[in-house]
Amino acid sequence: MTWLPHLPEGDTDWDRLAALCPEAFSALSGVVAAAWDDTDPVLLELARLRIATLLGYTAELARRSERATDAGLTEAKVADLAAWPTSPTFTERERACLSLAEQFVVDPNGVTDAQVAEVTEHLGARGCYAFVEAVSVLETFQRACLTLGIKEVPV
Amino acid sequence: MKPRIPLTPEAVNEWGLADTAGMAPTIAGARQQLRRVAFRMRTVDPVTTELVRIRNARYQNCFF
């Protein structure tokens, strides 16, 4: 539960904080929704879950993107996610994206030309750009929610 | 800094600078809306906002 005091009434932490700054929260939700519109949902969901693991955001690990599951993401793959570098469950395309996403979270200055080139090879220039933008959105969003102590966020 | 992602001709503006909004148009539009809302917020004073922005840019080695 969020540690912010004197919030308006609401069913969830998100609702209560959103009531405080409705326009800002609506715009923030819009950016997160847009991230899913411009990117492959399975790739982005895998990246989102790795971001949650790296940031220690356990509540985010418990939920799933419906878009990703509808697009074929399985729980078996999610269960194997920590072993993505070596697990045969993951394709080269997914490995390239997860490698870039992890480095982005740990230290963006450490992202190499080779990592970007590999993602570009699989997704194309436009796809790589959109993937990096989407990862940036979800990482920022998770950090903001963690900072504010928000556990339940809109799906 | 040289862009790592090859830019399409439409992603370069009239001054020869990268303009990538068209490469992820939905995110670009939503980010623009968030920026508009953030700039209109008066609950955070502009000096603190700018200090945090500069400090963060230095931390991330972003020298723009």
CSV table of C-alpha atoms in Angstrom, one decimal:
chain,number,residue,atom,x,y,z
A,1,MET,CA,0.0,0.0,0.0
A,2,THR,CA,1.2,3.5,-0.8
A,3,TRP,CA,2.8,5.4,2.0
A,4,LEU,CA,1.4,8.8,0.8
A,5,PRO,CA,-1.0,10.2,3.4
A,6,HIS,CA,-4.3,12.1,3.0
A,7,LEU,CA,-5.3,10.5,-0.4
A,8,PRO,CA,-8.9,10.7,-1.8
A,9,GLU,CA,-11.0,7.6,-1.5
A,10,GLY,CA,-10.6,4.8,-4.1
A,11,ASP,CA,-10.6,1.0,-4.5
A,12,THR,CA,-6.9,0.7,-5.2
A,13,ASP,CA,-3.7,2.7,-4.5
A,14,TRP,CA,-3.7,3.6,-8.2
A,15,ASP,CA,-7.3,4.9,-8.1
A,16,ARG,CA,-6.5,7.0,-5.0
A,17,LEU,CA,-3.4,8.6,-6.4
A,18,ALA,CA,-5.1,9.1,-9.8
A,19,ALA,CA,-7.9,11.0,-8.0
A,20,LEU,CA,-5.1,13.4,-6.7
A,21,CYS,CA,-3.8,14.3,-10.2
A,22,PRO,CA,-6.3,12.8,-12.7
A,23,GLU,CA,-4.9,14.5,-15.8
A,24,ALA,CA,-1.4,13.4,-15.1
A,25,PHE,CA,-2.4,9.8,-14.3
A,26,SER,CA,-4.5,9.7,-17.4
A,27,ALA,CA,-1.6,10.9,-19.5
A,28,LEU,CA,0.7,8.4,-17.9
A,29,SER,CA,-1.7,5.5,-18.5
A,30,GLY,CA,-1.9,6.7,-22.1
A,31,VAL,CA,1.9,6.4,-22.5
A,32,VAL,CA,1.9,2.9,-21.1
A,33,ALA,CA,-1.0,1.8,-23.3
A,34,ALA,CA,0.8,3.3,-26.3
A,35,ALA,CA,3.9,1.2,-25.6
A,36,TRP,CA,1.8,-1.9,-26.2
A,37,ASP,CA,0.3,-0.5,-29.4
A,38,ASP,CA,3.7,0.0,-31.0
A,39,THR,CA,5.4,-3.3,-30.0
A,40,ASP,CA,5.2,-7.1,-30.3
A,41,PRO,CA,3.2,-7.9,-27.1
A,42,VAL,CA,5.1,-11.2,-26.3
A,43,LEU,CA,8.5,-9.5,-26.6
A,44,LEU,CA,7.3,-6.6,-24.4
A,45,GLU,CA,5.7,-8.8,-21.8
A,46,LEU,CA,8.9,-10.8,-21.5
A,47,ALA,CA,10.9,-7.6,-21.1
A,48,ARG,CA,8.3,-6.2,-18.6
A,49,LEU,CA,8.7,-9.3,-16.4
A,50,ARG,CA,12.5,-9.1,-16.5
A,51,ILE,CA,12.3,-5.4,-15.6
A,52,ALA,CA,10.1,-6.3,-12.6
A,53,THR,CA,12.5,-9.0,-11.5
A,54,LEU,CA,15.5,-6.7,-11.8
A,55,LEU,CA,13.7,-3.9,-9.9
A,56,GLY,CA,12.3,-6.3,-7.3
A,57,TYR,CA,8.7,-5.3,-8.2
A,58,THR,CA,7.0,-8.6,-7.1
A,59,ALA,CA,3.4,-7.4,-7.7
A,60,GLU,CA,4.2,-6.8,-11.4
A,61,LEU,CA,5.5,-10.3,-11.7
A,62,ALA,CA,2.1,-11.7,-10.6
A,63,ARG,CA,0.1,-10.2,-13.4
A,64,ARG,CA,0.1,-10.9,-17.2
A,65,SER,CA,-0.6,-8.9,-20.2
A,66,GLU,CA,-3.7,-10.2,-21.9
A,67,ARG,CA,-2.3,-9.1,-25.2
A,68,ALA,CA,0.7,-11.2,-24.7
A,69,THR,CA,-1.1,-14.3,-23.7
A,70,ASP,CA,-3.6,-13.9,-26.6
A,71,ALA,CA,-0.5,-13.7,-28.8
A,72,GLY,CA,0.8,-17.0,-27.6
A,73,LEU,CA,2.9,-16.3,-24.5
A,74,THR,CA,2.8,-19.4,-22.3
A,75,GLU,CA,3.3,-19.8,-18.5
A,76,ALA,CA,6.0,-22.4,-19.3
A,77,LYS,CA,8.0,-19.7,-21.1
A,78,VAL,CA,7.4,-17.2,-18.3
A,79,ALA,CA,8.6,-19.9,-15.7
A,80,ASP,CA,11.8,-20.3,-17.7
A,81,LEU,CA,12.4,-16.6,-18.1
A,82,ALA,CA,15.3,-16.3,-15.7
A,83,ALA,CA,17.2,-18.9,-17.8
A,84,TRP,CA,16.6,-17.0,-21.1
A,85,PRO,CA,20.3,-16.9,-22.2
A,86,THR,CA,20.5,-20.7,-22.4
A,87,SER,CA,17.0,-22.1,-22.3
A,88,PRO,CA,15.9,-23.6,-25.6
A,89,THR,CA,12.4,-22.2,-24.9
A,90,PHE,CA,13.6,-18.8,-26.2
A,91,THR,CA,14.3,-17.8,-29.8
A,92,GLU,CA,17.3,-15.8,-30.9
A,93,ARG,CA,14.9,-12.8,-31.5
A,94,GLU,CA,13.7,-13.0,-27.9
A,95,ARG,CA,17.2,-13.4,-26.5
A,96,ALA,CA,18.4,-10.3,-28.4
A,97,CYS,CA,15.5,-8.3,-27.0
A,98,LEU,CA,15.9,-9.5,-23.5
A,99,SER,CA,19.6,-8.8,-23.5
A,100,LEU,CA,19.0,-5.2,-24.6
A,101,ALA,CA,16.2,-4.7,-22.1
A,102,GLU,CA,18.2,-6.0,-19.2
A,103,GLN,CA,21.2,-3.8,-20.0
A,104,PHE,CA,18.9,-0.9,-20.4
A,105,VAL,CA,17.6,-1.3,-16.9
A,106,VAL,CA,21.0,-2.1,-15.3
A,107,ASP,CA,23.0,0.7,-17.1
A,108,PRO,CA,22.0,2.2,-20.4
A,109,ASN,CA,25.5,3.5,-20.9
A,110,GLY,CA,26.5,-0.2,-21.0
A,111,VAL,CA,24.3,-1.0,-24.0
A,112,THR,CA,26.6,-2.0,-26.9
A,113,ASP,CA,26.4,-1.4,-30.6
A,114,ALA,CA,26.2,-5.2,-31.0
A,115,GLN,CA,23.2,-5.5,-28.8
A,116,VAL,CA,21.3,-2.8,-30.8
A,117,ALA,CA,22.5,-4.3,-34.1
A,118,GLU,CA,21.1,-7.7,-33.1
A,119,VAL,CA,17.7,-6.4,-32.2
A,120,THR,CA,17.7,-4.3,-35.4
A,121,GLU,CA,18.5,-7.4,-37.4
A,122,HIS,CA,15.4,-9.1,-35.9
A,123,LEU,CA,12.9,-6.3,-35.7
A,124,GLY,CA,14.1,-3.8,-38.3
A,125,ALA,CA,15.1,-0.2,-37.5
A,126,ARG,CA,11.5,0.9,-36.7
A,127,GLY,CA,10.9,-2.2,-34.6
A,128,CYS,CA,14.1,-1.7,-32.6
A,129,TYR,CA,13.3,1.9,-32.0
A,130,ALA,CA,9.8,1.1,-30.8
A,131,PHE,CA,11.0,-1.7,-28.6
A,132,VAL,CA,13.5,0.6,-26.9
A,133,GLU,CA,10.9,3.3,-26.4
A,134,ALA,CA,8.4,0.8,-25.0
A,135,VAL,CA,11.0,-0.7,-22.6
A,136,SER,CA,11.9,2.8,-21.5
A,137,VAL,CA,8.2,3.5,-20.8
A,138,LEU,CA,7.6,0.4,-18.8
A,139,GLU,CA,10.8,0.7,-16.8
A,140,THR,CA,10.0,4.3,-15.9
A,141,PHE,CA,6.5,3.3,-15.0
A,142,GLN,CA,7.6,0.5,-12.7
A,143,ARG,CA,10.2,2.7,-11.0
A,144,ALA,CA,7.5,5.4,-10.4
A,145,CYS,CA,5.1,2.9,-9.0
A,146,LEU,CA,7.7,1.4,-6.7
A,147,THR,CA,8.7,4.9,-5.5
A,148,LEU,CA,5.1,5.7,-4.7
A,149,GLY,CA,4.4,2.3,-3.2
A,150,ILE,CA,1.7,1.4,-5.7
A,151,LYS,CA,1.1,-2.4,-5.8
A,152,GLU,CA,-2.0,-2.7,-8.0
A,153,VAL,CA,-1.8,-1.0,-11.4
A,154,PRO,CA,-4.3,-1.0,-14.3
A,155,VAL,CA,-3.7,-3.9,-16.7
B,1,MET,CA,26.8,10.8,-31.1
B,2,LYS,CA,26.1,8.6,-34.1
B,3,PRO,CA,22.6,7.0,-34.1
B,4,ARG,CA,22.9,3.2,-33.6
B,5,ILE,CA,19.7,2.5,-35.4
B,6,PRO,CA,19.7,3.2,-39.1
B,7,LEU,CA,17.4,6.1,-39.7
B,8,THR,CA,14.9,6.1,-42.6
B,9,PRO,CA,14.8,9.3,-44.7
B,10,GLU,CA,11.6,10.4,-43.1
B,11,ALA,CA,13.3,10.1,-39.7
B,12,VAL,CA,15.7,12.9,-40.5
B,13,ASN,CA,14.3,16.5,-40.4
B,14,GLU,CA,15.1,19.5,-42.6
B,15,TRP,CA,18.2,20.3,-40.5
B,16,GLY,CA,19.6,16.8,-40.9
B,17,LEU,CA,18.7,15.9,-37.3
B,18,ALA,CA,17.0,12.8,-36.2
B,19,ASP,CA,13.3,13.1,-35.7
B,20,THR,CA,12.1,9.7,-34.7
B,21,ALA,CA,8.5,10.5,-33.7
B,22,GLY,CA,7.3,8.6,-36.8
B,23,MET,CA,9.1,5.4,-35.9
B,24,ALA,CA,6.8,4.8,-32.9
B,25,PRO,CA,4.0,7.2,-33.5
B,26,THR,CA,1.6,6.1,-30.8
B,27,ILE,CA,4.2,6.3,-28.1
B,28,ALA,CA,5.5,9.7,-29.4
B,29,GLY,CA,2.0,11.1,-29.3
B,30,ALA,CA,1.3,9.8,-25.8
B,31,ARG,CA,4.6,11.1,-24.5
B,32,GLN,CA,3.9,14.5,-26.0
B,33,GLN,CA,0.5,14.6,-24.2
B,34,LEU,CA,2.3,13.6,-20.9
B,35,ARG,CA,4.8,16.4,-21.4
B,36,ARG,CA,2.0,18.9,-22.0
B,37,VAL,CA,0.3,17.8,-18.7
B,38,ALA,CA,3.6,17.8,-16.8
B,39,PHE,CA,4.5,21.3,-17.9
B,40,ARG,CA,1.1,22.5,-16.8
B,41,MET,CA,1.4,21.1,-13.3
B,42,ARG,CA,2.0,23.8,-10.8
B,43,THR,CA,2.4,21.6,-7.7
B,44,VAL,CA,6.1,21.1,-8.5
B,45,ASP,CA,8.2,24.3,-8.6
B,46,PRO,CA,10.2,24.8,-11.8
B,47,VAL,CA,13.5,25.3,-10.1
B,48,THR,CA,13.4,21.9,-8.4
B,49,THR,CA,12.1,20.3,-11.6
B,50,GLU,CA,15.1,21.7,-13.6
B,51,LEU,CA,17.6,20.7,-10.9
B,52,VAL,CA,16.3,17.1,-10.9
B,53,ARG,CA,16.4,17.1,-14.8
B,54,ILE,CA,20.0,18.3,-14.9
B,55,ARG,CA,21.1,16.0,-12.1
B,56,ASN,CA,19.5,13.0,-13.8
B,57,ALA,CA,21.0,13.9,-17.2
B,58,ARG,CA,24.5,14.0,-15.6
B,59,TYR,CA,23.9,10.7,-13.9
B,60,GLN,CA,22.9,9.1,-17.2
B,61,ASN,CA,25.8,10.8,-19.2
B,62,CYS,CA,23.2,12.5,-21.3
B,63,PHE,CA,24.9,15.8,-22.4
B,64,PHE,CA,22.2,17.3,-24.6
